[in-house]
């Protein structure tokens, strides 16, 4: 059972920085809940669009509301020509998280949020457009192809896979994408969400809040860990090699990406879910190496450091087995976490006071100014 650590010290750890009705992280008896629902139940039985609706509109949708919502999102998928032209100018060796940041920011120029009453519609637009922003740039810069940004896939996960691979995805892959997007959707006051809330607290627009949050998610200590984990796992060709390599990294005091957590103490509830799906995908592709290597690292980390895999670690192999290029891993996180970020922006706006903490000064004592010619 995921429980929260006793928290103290730097990094604002353990300090309540605001209130939320959106999620609980690491409370006894419930590892992670979204508006009161256990994330494991949502991942087992809900569609990502249901969870997005829950976070953004406050309650789970009825069948009719879900159909309307999915219909609305489907109609918002295409990208404006001006945005396609911007994406075409971004080089192939750019980091896709920078592409997402630019794509979001540029859309904010041509479809601005003029009034907070538009916040839900603007969020839905971003939710619908993000997969195409990522895939239009990726396919143009890597394959020289201008893709059609519209598909007939009902789900956001299926739509993304279809755009990326230019074919209808299998049912299993659509299911795993759905689970993944649910698991990543919301996580209380994590670094990127807090970034979004700080930005919202100045009464800035939604696109600025989301663009800022993308910048925070990009780092390897946060969302970027799923890519870093993949790069590490791929270096080993057997479990024995992985154990040796992990011990070496620990000896050198390297950070092992995809392990540990700022809040959870002994497990991340999302891990068991995505690990199970990664195993299914490993069996589907006949993998004999990557999953076993991942488990060997997992076991070594627990034995040596009592560190457990967080949401990112088995996401790496799961995405890899579905043929997703490593550099697109963190942008998928963006497509999901947008829902949590936006819901927090709405919450901040509904009861706002500018977020402005104080600093403990550690500089020199007050002193007299010395004119430049006497320095
Ligand atoms: C979806 C997400 O964003 S989940 C997080 C994704 N990030 C990662 O996977 C990056 C790797 N993990 C980490 O860097 C950290 O565990 C964080 C950033 C997630 C949490 O950081 P903190 O709250 O500061 O960690 P915590 O206080 O538990 O660290 C305790 C000790 O364990 C060590 N530690 C924590 N995680 C790791 C790790 N992954 N590898 C090696 N050592 C680690 C720390 O260095 C620290 O050691 P020290 O006391 O000797 O300095
Ligand atoms: O809560 C955190 O610090 C990081 C995390 O797991 C997330 O954002 O999903």
CSV table of C-alpha atoms and ligand atoms in Angstrom, one decimal:
chain,number,residue,atom,x,y,z
A,1,UNK,CA,0.0,0.0,0.0
A,2,UNK,CA,1.4,3.4,-1.0
A,3,UNK,CA,1.8,5.6,2.0
A,4,UNK,CA,3.1,9.1,2.4
A,5,UNK,CA,6.5,9.8,3.9
A,6,UNK,CA,7.1,11.8,7.0
A,7,UNK,CA,8.3,15.0,5.2
A,8,UNK,CA,10.7,17.7,6.2
A,9,UNK,CA,13.4,19.9,4.9
A,10,UNK,CA,14.2,21.6,1.6
A,11,UNK,CA,12.1,21.6,-1.6
A,12,UNK,CA,9.0,22.8,0.3
A,13,UNK,CA,8.6,19.2,1.4
A,14,UNK,CA,5.9,18.6,3.9
A,15,UNK,CA,4.4,22.1,3.7
A,16,UNK,CA,0.8,22.6,2.8
A,17,UNK,CA,0.9,25.2,-0.1
A,18,UNK,CA,-2.8,25.4,-0.8
A,19,UNK,CA,-6.0,23.3,-1.0
A,20,UNK,CA,-7.4,21.0,-3.6
A,21,UNK,CA,-10.5,18.9,-4.1
A,22,UNK,CA,-8.9,17.1,-7.0
A,23,UNK,CA,-6.7,14.3,-5.7
A,24,UNK,CA,-5.1,12.7,-2.7
A,25,UNK,CA,-1.6,11.2,-2.8
A,26,UNK,CA,-0.3,8.7,-0.3
A,27,UNK,CA,-3.1,8.8,2.2
A,28,UNK,CA,-3.4,5.7,4.3
A,29,UNK,CA,-5.7,3.1,2.6
A,30,UNK,CA,-5.8,4.9,-0.7
A,31,UNK,CA,-2.6,5.4,-2.7
A,32,UNK,CA,-4.0,7.8,-5.2
A,33,UNK,CA,-7.5,9.1,-5.7
A,34,UNK,CA,-9.0,11.5,-8.3
A,35,UNK,CA,-12.1,13.3,-6.8
A,36,UNK,CA,-12.5,10.4,-4.4
A,37,UNK,CA,-12.0,7.5,-6.9
A,38,UNK,CA,-9.1,5.1,-6.6
A,39,UNK,CA,-6.9,5.4,-9.6
A,40,UNK,CA,-6.6,1.6,-9.9
A,41,UNK,CA,-10.4,1.3,-10.3
A,42,UNK,CA,-10.4,4.1,-12.9
A,43,UNK,CA,-7.5,2.5,-14.8
A,44,UNK,CA,-9.3,-0.9,-14.8
A,45,UNK,CA,-12.7,0.2,-16.0
A,46,UNK,CA,-12.9,3.8,-17.2
A,47,UNK,CA,-11.9,5.5,-20.4
A,48,UNK,CA,-9.4,8.4,-20.3
A,49,UNK,CA,-12.0,10.8,-21.6
A,50,UNK,CA,-14.2,9.9,-18.6
A,51,UNK,CA,-11.4,10.7,-16.3
A,52,UNK,CA,-10.7,14.0,-18.1
A,53,UNK,CA,-14.4,14.9,-17.8
A,54,UNK,CA,-14.3,14.0,-14.0
A,55,UNK,CA,-11.3,16.2,-13.4
A,56,UNK,CA,-12.4,19.1,-15.6
A,57,UNK,CA,-16.2,19.1,-15.1
A,58,UNK,CA,-16.4,17.7,-11.6
A,59,UNK,CA,-18.2,14.4,-11.9
A,60,UNK,CA,-18.0,11.2,-14.0
A,61,UNK,CA,-20.1,11.6,-17.1
A,62,UNK,CA,-23.2,9.6,-18.0
A,63,UNK,CA,-23.1,7.6,-21.2
A,64,UNK,CA,-24.7,10.4,-23.1
A,65,UNK,CA,-22.4,13.0,-21.6
A,66,UNK,CA,-19.3,10.9,-22.5
A,67,UNK,CA,-20.5,10.4,-26.1
A,68,UNK,CA,-21.1,14.2,-26.4
A,69,UNK,CA,-17.7,14.9,-24.9
A,70,UNK,CA,-15.8,12.4,-27.1
A,71,UNK,CA,-17.7,13.8,-30.1
A,72,UNK,CA,-16.7,17.4,-29.1
A,73,UNK,CA,-13.0,16.4,-28.7
A,74,UNK,CA,-13.0,14.5,-32.1
A,75,UNK,CA,-14.1,17.7,-33.9
A,76,UNK,CA,-11.3,19.8,-32.3
A,77,UNK,CA,-8.4,17.6,-33.4
A,78,UNK,CA,-7.3,19.4,-36.6
A,79,UNK,CA,-4.5,22.0,-36.4
A,80,UNK,CA,-4.6,25.4,-38.0
A,81,UNK,CA,-2.4,25.9,-41.0
A,82,UNK,CA,-0.3,28.5,-39.3
A,83,UNK,CA,0.5,26.1,-36.5
A,84,UNK,CA,1.5,23.4,-39.0
A,85,UNK,CA,3.8,25.9,-40.6
A,86,UNK,CA,5.4,26.6,-37.2
A,87,UNK,CA,5.8,22.9,-36.5
A,88,UNK,CA,7.5,22.4,-39.9
A,89,UNK,CA,10.2,24.9,-39.0
A,90,UNK,CA,11.2,23.0,-35.8
A,91,UNK,CA,14.3,20.8,-36.6
A,92,UNK,CA,14.2,17.0,-36.2
A,93,UNK,CA,16.8,17.1,-33.5
A,94,UNK,CA,14.7,19.4,-31.3
A,95,UNK,CA,13.4,17.8,-28.1
A,96,UNK,CA,9.7,16.9,-28.5
A,97,UNK,CA,9.0,18.6,-25.2
A,98,UNK,CA,10.2,21.8,-26.7
A,99,UNK,CA,7.9,21.2,-29.6
A,100,UNK,CA,4.9,20.7,-27.2
A,101,UNK,CA,5.9,23.9,-25.4
A,102,UNK,CA,6.0,25.9,-28.6
A,103,UNK,CA,2.9,24.3,-30.0
A,104,UNK,CA,0.9,25.1,-26.9
A,105,UNK,CA,2.3,28.7,-26.8
A,106,UNK,CA,1.7,29.3,-30.5
A,107,UNK,CA,-1.9,28.1,-30.3
A,108,UNK,CA,-2.3,30.6,-27.4
A,109,UNK,CA,-1.4,33.4,-30.0
A,110,UNK,CA,-3.9,32.4,-32.6
A,111,UNK,CA,-6.7,31.1,-30.4
A,112,UNK,CA,-6.2,33.1,-27.2
A,113,UNK,CA,-8.2,32.7,-24.0
A,114,UNK,CA,-9.9,36.1,-24.0
A,115,UNK,CA,-11.9,35.5,-20.8
A,116,UNK,CA,-11.8,32.9,-18.0
A,117,UNK,CA,-15.3,31.8,-19.0
A,118,UNK,CA,-13.5,30.1,-22.0
A,119,UNK,CA,-11.2,28.0,-19.8
A,120,UNK,CA,-13.0,24.6,-20.3
A,121,UNK,CA,-13.3,25.0,-24.1
A,122,UNK,CA,-9.7,26.1,-24.4
A,123,UNK,CA,-8.6,23.0,-22.3
A,124,UNK,CA,-10.7,20.7,-24.5
A,125,UNK,CA,-9.1,22.2,-27.6
A,126,UNK,CA,-5.6,21.5,-26.2
A,127,UNK,CA,-6.6,18.0,-25.2
A,128,UNK,CA,-7.8,17.3,-28.7
A,129,UNK,CA,-4.9,19.0,-30.5
A,130,UNK,CA,-1.9,17.8,-28.4
A,131,UNK,CA,-1.5,14.4,-30.1
A,132,UNK,CA,-1.5,16.0,-33.5
A,133,UNK,CA,1.0,18.7,-32.4
A,134,UNK,CA,3.4,16.0,-31.4
A,135,UNK,CA,2.8,13.7,-34.4
A,136,UNK,CA,2.6,16.3,-37.1
A,137,UNK,CA,6.0,17.6,-36.1
A,138,UNK,CA,7.5,14.1,-35.6
A,139,UNK,CA,6.3,12.7,-38.9
A,140,UNK,CA,7.2,15.8,-40.9
A,141,UNK,CA,10.7,16.2,-39.4
A,142,UNK,CA,11.5,12.5,-39.4
A,143,UNK,CA,9.6,11.0,-42.4
A,144,UNK,CA,9.1,14.2,-44.5
A,145,UNK,CA,5.4,13.5,-44.4
A,146,UNK,CA,2.6,16.1,-43.8
A,147,UNK,CA,0.1,13.9,-42.0
A,148,UNK,CA,-3.7,14.2,-41.8
A,149,UNK,CA,-4.3,15.3,-38.2
A,150,UNK,CA,-7.8,13.8,-38.1
A,151,UNK,CA,-8.6,10.1,-37.6
A,152,UNK,CA,-11.7,8.2,-36.8
A,153,UNK,CA,-10.4,6.8,-33.6
A,154,UNK,CA,-12.8,7.4,-30.7
A,155,UNK,CA,-10.1,7.6,-28.0
A,156,UNK,CA,-7.3,10.1,-27.5
A,157,UNK,CA,-4.8,7.2,-27.0
A,158,UNK,CA,-5.9,5.4,-30.2
A,159,UNK,CA,-5.9,8.7,-32.1
A,160,UNK,CA,-2.2,9.3,-31.0
A,161,UNK,CA,-1.1,5.8,-32.0
A,162,UNK,CA,-2.9,6.1,-35.4
A,163,UNK,CA,-1.2,9.4,-36.2
A,164,UNK,CA,2.2,8.1,-35.1
A,165,UNK,CA,2.1,4.8,-37.0
A,166,UNK,CA,-0.3,5.7,-39.8
A,167,UNK,CA,-2.5,2.7,-39.2
A,168,UNK,CA,-5.4,1.5,-36.9
A,169,UNK,CA,-3.9,0.5,-33.6
A,170,UNK,CA,-4.7,-2.9,-32.0
A,171,UNK,CA,-7.3,-3.1,-29.2
A,172,UNK,CA,-4.6,-4.0,-26.7
A,173,UNK,CA,-2.5,-1.0,-27.6
A,174,UNK,CA,-5.5,1.3,-27.4
A,175,UNK,CA,-6.3,-0.2,-23.9
A,176,UNK,CA,-2.8,0.3,-22.7
A,177,UNK,CA,-2.6,3.9,-23.9
A,178,UNK,CA,-6.0,4.5,-22.2
A,179,UNK,CA,-4.6,3.1,-18.9
A,180,UNK,CA,-1.4,5.1,-19.2
A,181,UNK,CA,-3.2,8.4,-19.8
A,182,UNK,CA,-5.4,7.7,-16.8
A,183,UNK,CA,-2.5,6.9,-14.5
A,184,UNK,CA,-0.6,10.1,-15.5
A,185,UNK,CA,-3.6,12.5,-15.4
A,186,UNK,CA,-3.4,14.1,-12.0
A,187,UNK,CA,-1.1,14.1,-9.0
A,188,UNK,CA,-1.8,16.9,-6.5
A,189,UNK,CA,1.0,19.5,-6.0
A,190,UNK,CA,3.8,17.9,-8.1
A,191,UNK,CA,6.3,20.3,-9.6
A,192,UNK,CA,4.6,20.9,-12.9
A,193,UNK,CA,1.1,21.4,-11.4
A,194,UNK,CA,2.5,23.7,-8.8
A,195,UNK,CA,4.1,25.7,-11.7
A,196,UNK,CA,0.7,25.9,-13.4
A,197,UNK,CA,-0.9,27.1,-10.2
A,198,UNK,CA,1.7,29.7,-9.5
A,199,UNK,CA,1.2,31.1,-13.0
A,200,UNK,CA,-2.6,31.0,-12.6
A,201,UNK,CA,-2.3,32.9,-9.4
A,202,UNK,CA,-1.1,35.9,-11.3
A,203,UNK,CA,-4.4,35.7,-13.2
A,204,UNK,CA,-2.4,34.8,-16.4
A,205,UNK,CA,-4.1,32.9,-19.3
A,206,UNK,CA,-4.5,29.1,-19.6
A,207,UNK,CA,-1.9,28.7,-22.3
A,208,UNK,CA,0.8,30.4,-20.2
A,209,UNK,CA,0.0,28.1,-17.3
A,210,UNK,CA,0.2,25.0,-19.5
A,211,UNK,CA,3.3,26.2,-21.3
A,212,UNK,CA,5.0,26.8,-18.0
A,213,UNK,CA,3.9,23.4,-16.7
A,214,UNK,CA,5.4,21.7,-19.8
A,215,UNK,CA,8.7,23.3,-19.0
A,216,UNK,CA,8.6,21.9,-15.5
A,217,UNK,CA,7.6,18.4,-16.6
A,218,UNK,CA,10.4,18.2,-19.1
A,219,UNK,CA,13.2,17.7,-16.4
A,220,UNK,CA,14.5,14.2,-15.7
A,221,UNK,CA,13.6,14.4,-12.0
A,222,UNK,CA,9.9,14.7,-13.0
A,223,UNK,CA,8.3,13.6,-16.3
A,224,UNK,CA,11.5,13.2,-18.2
A,225,UNK,CA,12.3,10.2,-16.0
A,226,UNK,CA,10.4,7.8,-18.3
A,227,UNK,CA,12.8,8.6,-21.2
A,228,UNK,CA,15.8,8.5,-19.0
A,229,UNK,CA,14.7,5.1,-17.6
A,230,UNK,CA,14.4,3.7,-21.2
A,231,UNK,CA,17.9,4.9,-22.1
A,232,UNK,CA,19.2,3.1,-19.0
A,233,UNK,CA,17.2,-0.2,-19.5
A,234,UNK,CA,18.3,-0.4,-23.2
A,235,UNK,CA,22.0,-0.4,-22.2
A,236,UNK,CA,21.7,-3.9,-20.7
A,237,UNK,CA,21.3,-7.1,-22.6
A,238,UNK,CA,20.6,-9.5,-19.7
A,239,UNK,CA,19.4,-9.4,-16.1
A,240,UNK,CA,22.9,-10.3,-14.9
A,241,UNK,CA,24.3,-7.3,-16.7
A,242,UNK,CA,21.5,-5.1,-15.4
A,243,UNK,CA,22.2,-6.1,-11.8
A,244,UNK,CA,26.0,-5.5,-12.2
A,245,UNK,CA,25.3,-2.1,-13.9
A,246,UNK,CA,22.8,-1.0,-11.2
A,247,UNK,CA,25.2,-1.9,-8.4
A,248,UNK,CA,27.9,0.1,-10.2
A,249,UNK,CA,25.6,3.2,-10.6
A,250,UNK,CA,24.6,3.0,-7.0
A,251,UNK,CA,28.3,2.8,-6.0
A,252,UNK,CA,29.0,5.9,-8.0
A,253,UNK,CA,25.9,7.6,-6.4
A,254,UNK,CA,24.2,8.0,-9.7
A,255,UNK,CA,20.4,8.7,-9.7
A,256,UNK,CA,18.5,5.8,-11.1
A,257,UNK,CA,15.7,7.2,-13.1
A,258,UNK,CA,12.2,5.9,-12.5
A,259,UNK,CA,12.8,5.1,-8.8
A,260,UNK,CA,11.9,6.9,-5.6
A,261,UNK,CA,9.3,9.5,-5.0
A,262,UNK,CA,8.9,12.8,-3.2
A,263,UNK,CA,5.7,11.7,-1.4
A,264,UNK,CA,5.2,7.9,-1.5
A,265,UNK,CA,7.2,6.0,1.1
A,266,UNK,CA,7.2,2.4,-0.1
A,267,UNK,CA,5.4,2.1,-3.4
A,268,UNK,CA,3.7,4.1,-6.1
A,269,UNK,CA,0.2,2.7,-6.7
A,270,UNK,CA,0.5,3.4,-10.4
A,271,UNK,CA,3.4,1.1,-10.8
A,272,UNK,CA,1.7,-2.2,-10.2
A,273,UNK,CA,-0.9,-1.3,-12.9
A,274,UNK,CA,1.5,-0.2,-15.7
A,275,UNK,CA,3.9,-3.1,-14.8
A,276,UNK,CA,1.1,-5.6,-15.4
A,277,UNK,CA,0.4,-4.1,-18.8
A,278,UNK,CA,4.1,-3.9,-19.7
A,279,UNK,CA,4.3,-7.6,-19.0
A,280,UNK,CA,1.3,-8.3,-21.3
A,281,UNK,CA,3.0,-6.3,-24.0
A,282,UNK,CA,6.3,-8.0,-23.5
A,283,UNK,CA,4.5,-11.4,-24.0
A,284,UNK,CA,2.8,-10.0,-27.1
A,285,UNK,CA,6.0,-9.0,-28.8
A,286,UNK,CA,7.9,-12.1,-27.5
A,287,UNK,CA,10.4,-9.9,-25.5
A,288,UNK,CA,12.9,-12.0,-23.6
A,289,UNK,CA,15.2,-9.1,-22.5
A,290,UNK,CA,13.7,-5.7,-21.7
A,291,UNK,CA,11.1,-6.8,-19.2
A,292,UNK,CA,13.5,-9.2,-17.4
A,293,UNK,CA,16.2,-6.4,-17.3
A,294,UNK,CA,13.6,-4.0,-15.9
A,295,UNK,CA,12.6,-6.5,-13.2
A,296,UNK,CA,16.3,-7.1,-12.3
A,297,UNK,CA,16.9,-3.4,-11.8
A,298,UNK,CA,13.6,-3.1,-9.8
A,299,UNK,CA,14.7,-6.0,-7.5
A,300,UNK,CA,18.3,-4.7,-7.1
A,301,UNK,CA,17.0,-1.2,-6.2
A,302,UNK,CA,14.7,-2.6,-3.5
A,303,UNK,CA,17.3,-4.9,-2.0
A,304,UNK,CA,20.1,-2.3,-2.0
A,305,UNK,CA,18.2,1.0,-1.3
A,306,UNK,CA,14.6,0.2,-0.5
A,307,UNK,CA,13.7,2.4,-3.5
A,308,UNK,CA,10.7,1.3,-5.5
A,309,UNK,CA,9.7,2.0,-9.2
A,310,UNK,CA,7.6,5.1,-9.6
A,311,UNK,CA,4.9,5.6,-12.4
A,312,UNK,CA,7.7,6.3,-14.9
A,313,UNK,CA,9.8,3.1,-14.7
A,314,UNK,CA,7.6,0.4,-16.4
A,315,UNK,CA,6.0,3.1,-18.6
A,316,UNK,CA,9.3,3.0,-20.4
A,317,UNK,CA,9.1,-0.6,-21.5
A,318,UNK,CA,5.3,-0.5,-22.1
A,319,UNK,CA,5.7,2.4,-24.5
A,320,UNK,CA,8.7,0.8,-26.2
A,321,UNK,CA,6.8,-2.4,-26.8
A,322,UNK,CA,4.1,-0.4,-28.6
A,323,UNK,CA,6.7,1.0,-31.0
A,324,UNK,CA,6.7,4.5,-29.5
A,325,UNK,CA,10.0,6.3,-30.0
A,326,UNK,CA,11.7,7.1,-26.6
A,327,UNK,CA,11.7,10.8,-27.2
A,328,UNK,CA,7.9,10.9,-27.4
A,329,UNK,CA,7.5,9.4,-24.0
A,330,UNK,CA,7.3,12.6,-22.0
A,331,UNK,CA,5.1,14.4,-24.5
A,332,UNK,CA,2.5,11.6,-24.0
A,333,UNK,CA,2.6,12.5,-20.3
A,334,UNK,CA,1.8,16.1,-21.4
A,335,UNK,CA,-1.3,14.9,-23.3
A,336,UNK,CA,-2.6,13.3,-20.1
A,337,UNK,CA,-1.4,15.7,-17.3
A,338,UNK,CA,-3.0,18.6,-19.2
A,339,UNK,CA,-6.2,17.5,-17.5
A,340,UNK,CA,-4.8,17.8,-14.0
A,341,UNK,CA,-3.0,21.1,-14.8
A,342,UNK,CA,-6.1,22.7,-16.2
A,343,UNK,CA,-8.3,21.5,-13.3
A,344,UNK,CA,-5.8,23.0,-10.9
A,345,UNK,CA,-5.8,26.3,-12.8
A,346,UNK,CA,-9.6,26.4,-12.6
A,347,UNK,CA,-9.4,25.6,-8.8
A,348,UNK,CA,-6.8,28.3,-8.3
A,349,UNK,CA,-8.8,30.9,-10.2
A,350,UNK,CA,-12.0,30.1,-8.3
A,351,UNK,CA,-10.3,31.0,-4.9
A,352,UNK,CA,-7.3,33.0,-5.8
A,353,UNK,CA,-4.6,34.8,-3.9
A,354,UNK,CA,-1.2,35.4,-5.6
A,355,UNK,CA,1.3,32.7,-4.6
A,356,UNK,CA,4.2,34.6,-3.2
A,357,UNK,CA,6.2,32.8,-0.5
A,358,UNK,CA,9.1,34.4,1.4
A,359,UNK,CA,12.8,33.5,1.3
A,360,UNK,CA,15.3,33.2,4.1
A,361,UNK,CA,18.1,35.6,3.2
A,362,UNK,CA,21.6,34.1,3.3
A,363,UNK,CA,23.6,37.0,1.6
A,364,UNK,CA,25.9,39.6,2.9
A,365,UNK,CA,24.9,42.2,5.5
A,366,UNK,CA,23.5,45.5,4.3
A,367,UNK,CA,26.4,47.7,3.0
A,368,UNK,CA,27.2,51.1,1.5
A,369,UNK,CA,27.2,51.5,-2.3
A,370,UNK,CA,30.7,52.2,-3.7
A,371,UNK,CA,30.8,54.3,-7.0
A,372,UNK,CA,32.4,52.4,-9.9
A,373,UNK,CA,35.5,54.5,-10.0
A,374,UNK,CA,36.4,53.6,-6.4
A,375,UNK,CA,35.9,49.8,-6.8
B,1,LIG,C1,5.9,11.0,-12.5
B,1,LIG,C2,7.0,11.5,-11.7
B,1,LIG,O1,7.4,12.6,-11.8
B,1,LIG,S1,7.7,10.4,-10.6
B,1,LIG,C3,9.4,11.0,-10.3
B,1,LIG,C4,10.2,10.8,-11.5
B,1,LIG,N1,11.6,11.1,-11.2
B,1,LIG,C5,12.5,10.1,-11.2
B,1,LIG,O2,12.3,8.9,-11.3
B,1,LIG,C6,13.9,10.6,-10.9
B,1,LIG,C7,14.7,9.7,-9.9
B,1,LIG,N2,14.2,10.0,-8.6
B,1,LIG,C8,14.6,11.0,-7.9
B,1,LIG,O3,15.4,11.8,-8.3
B,1,LIG,C9,13.9,11.3,-6.5
B,1,LIG,O4,13.5,10.0,-6.0
B,1,LIG,C10,12.7,12.2,-6.6
B,1,LIG,C11,13.1,13.5,-7.3
B,1,LIG,C12,11.6,11.6,-7.3
B,1,LIG,C13,12.3,12.5,-5.2
B,1,LIG,O5,13.3,13.2,-4.6
B,1,LIG,P1,13.4,13.4,-3.0
B,1,LIG,O6,12.1,13.6,-2.4
B,1,LIG,O7,14.4,14.4,-2.7
B,1,LIG,O8,13.9,12.0,-2.6
B,1,LIG,P2,14.2,11.4,-1.1
B,1,LIG,O9,14.1,12.5,-0.1
B,1,LIG,O10,13.4,10.2,-0.9
B,1,LIG,O11,15.7,10.9,-1.3
B,1,LIG,C14,16.3,10.2,-0.2
B,1,LIG,C15,17.6,9.6,-0.6
B,1,LIG,O12,17.5,8.6,-1.6
B,1,LIG,C16,18.2,8.9,-2.8
B,1,LIG,N3,17.5,8.6,-4.0
B,1,LIG,C17,16.2,9.0,-4.2
B,1,LIG,N4,15.8,8.6,-5.4
B,1,LIG,C18,16.9,8.0,-5.9
B,1,LIG,C19,17.1,7.3,-7.2
B,1,LIG,N5,16.2,7.3,-8.1
B,1,LIG,N6,18.3,6.8,-7.4
B,1,LIG,C20,19.3,6.8,-6.4
B,1,LIG,N7,19.1,7.4,-5.3
B,1,LIG,C21,17.9,8.0,-5.0
B,1,LIG,C22,18.5,10.4,-2.7
B,1,LIG,O13,19.6,10.8,-3.4
B,1,LIG,C23,18.6,10.6,-1.2
B,1,LIG,O14,19.9,10.2,-0.8
B,1,LIG,P3,20.7,11.0,0.3
B,1,LIG,O15,19.8,11.1,1.5
B,1,LIG,O16,21.9,10.2,0.4
B,1,LIG,O17,20.9,12.4,-0.3
B,2,LIG,O1,4.0,13.9,-7.4
B,2,LIG,C1,5.2,14.1,-7.8
B,2,LIG,O2,6.1,14.7,-7.2
B,2,LIG,C2,5.6,13.5,-9.1
B,2,LIG,C3,4.6,12.5,-9.7
B,2,LIG,O3,4.6,11.4,-9.3
B,2,LIG,C4,3.6,13.0,-10.7
B,2,LIG,O4,3.6,14.2,-10.9
B,2,LIG,O5,2.9,12.2,-11.2
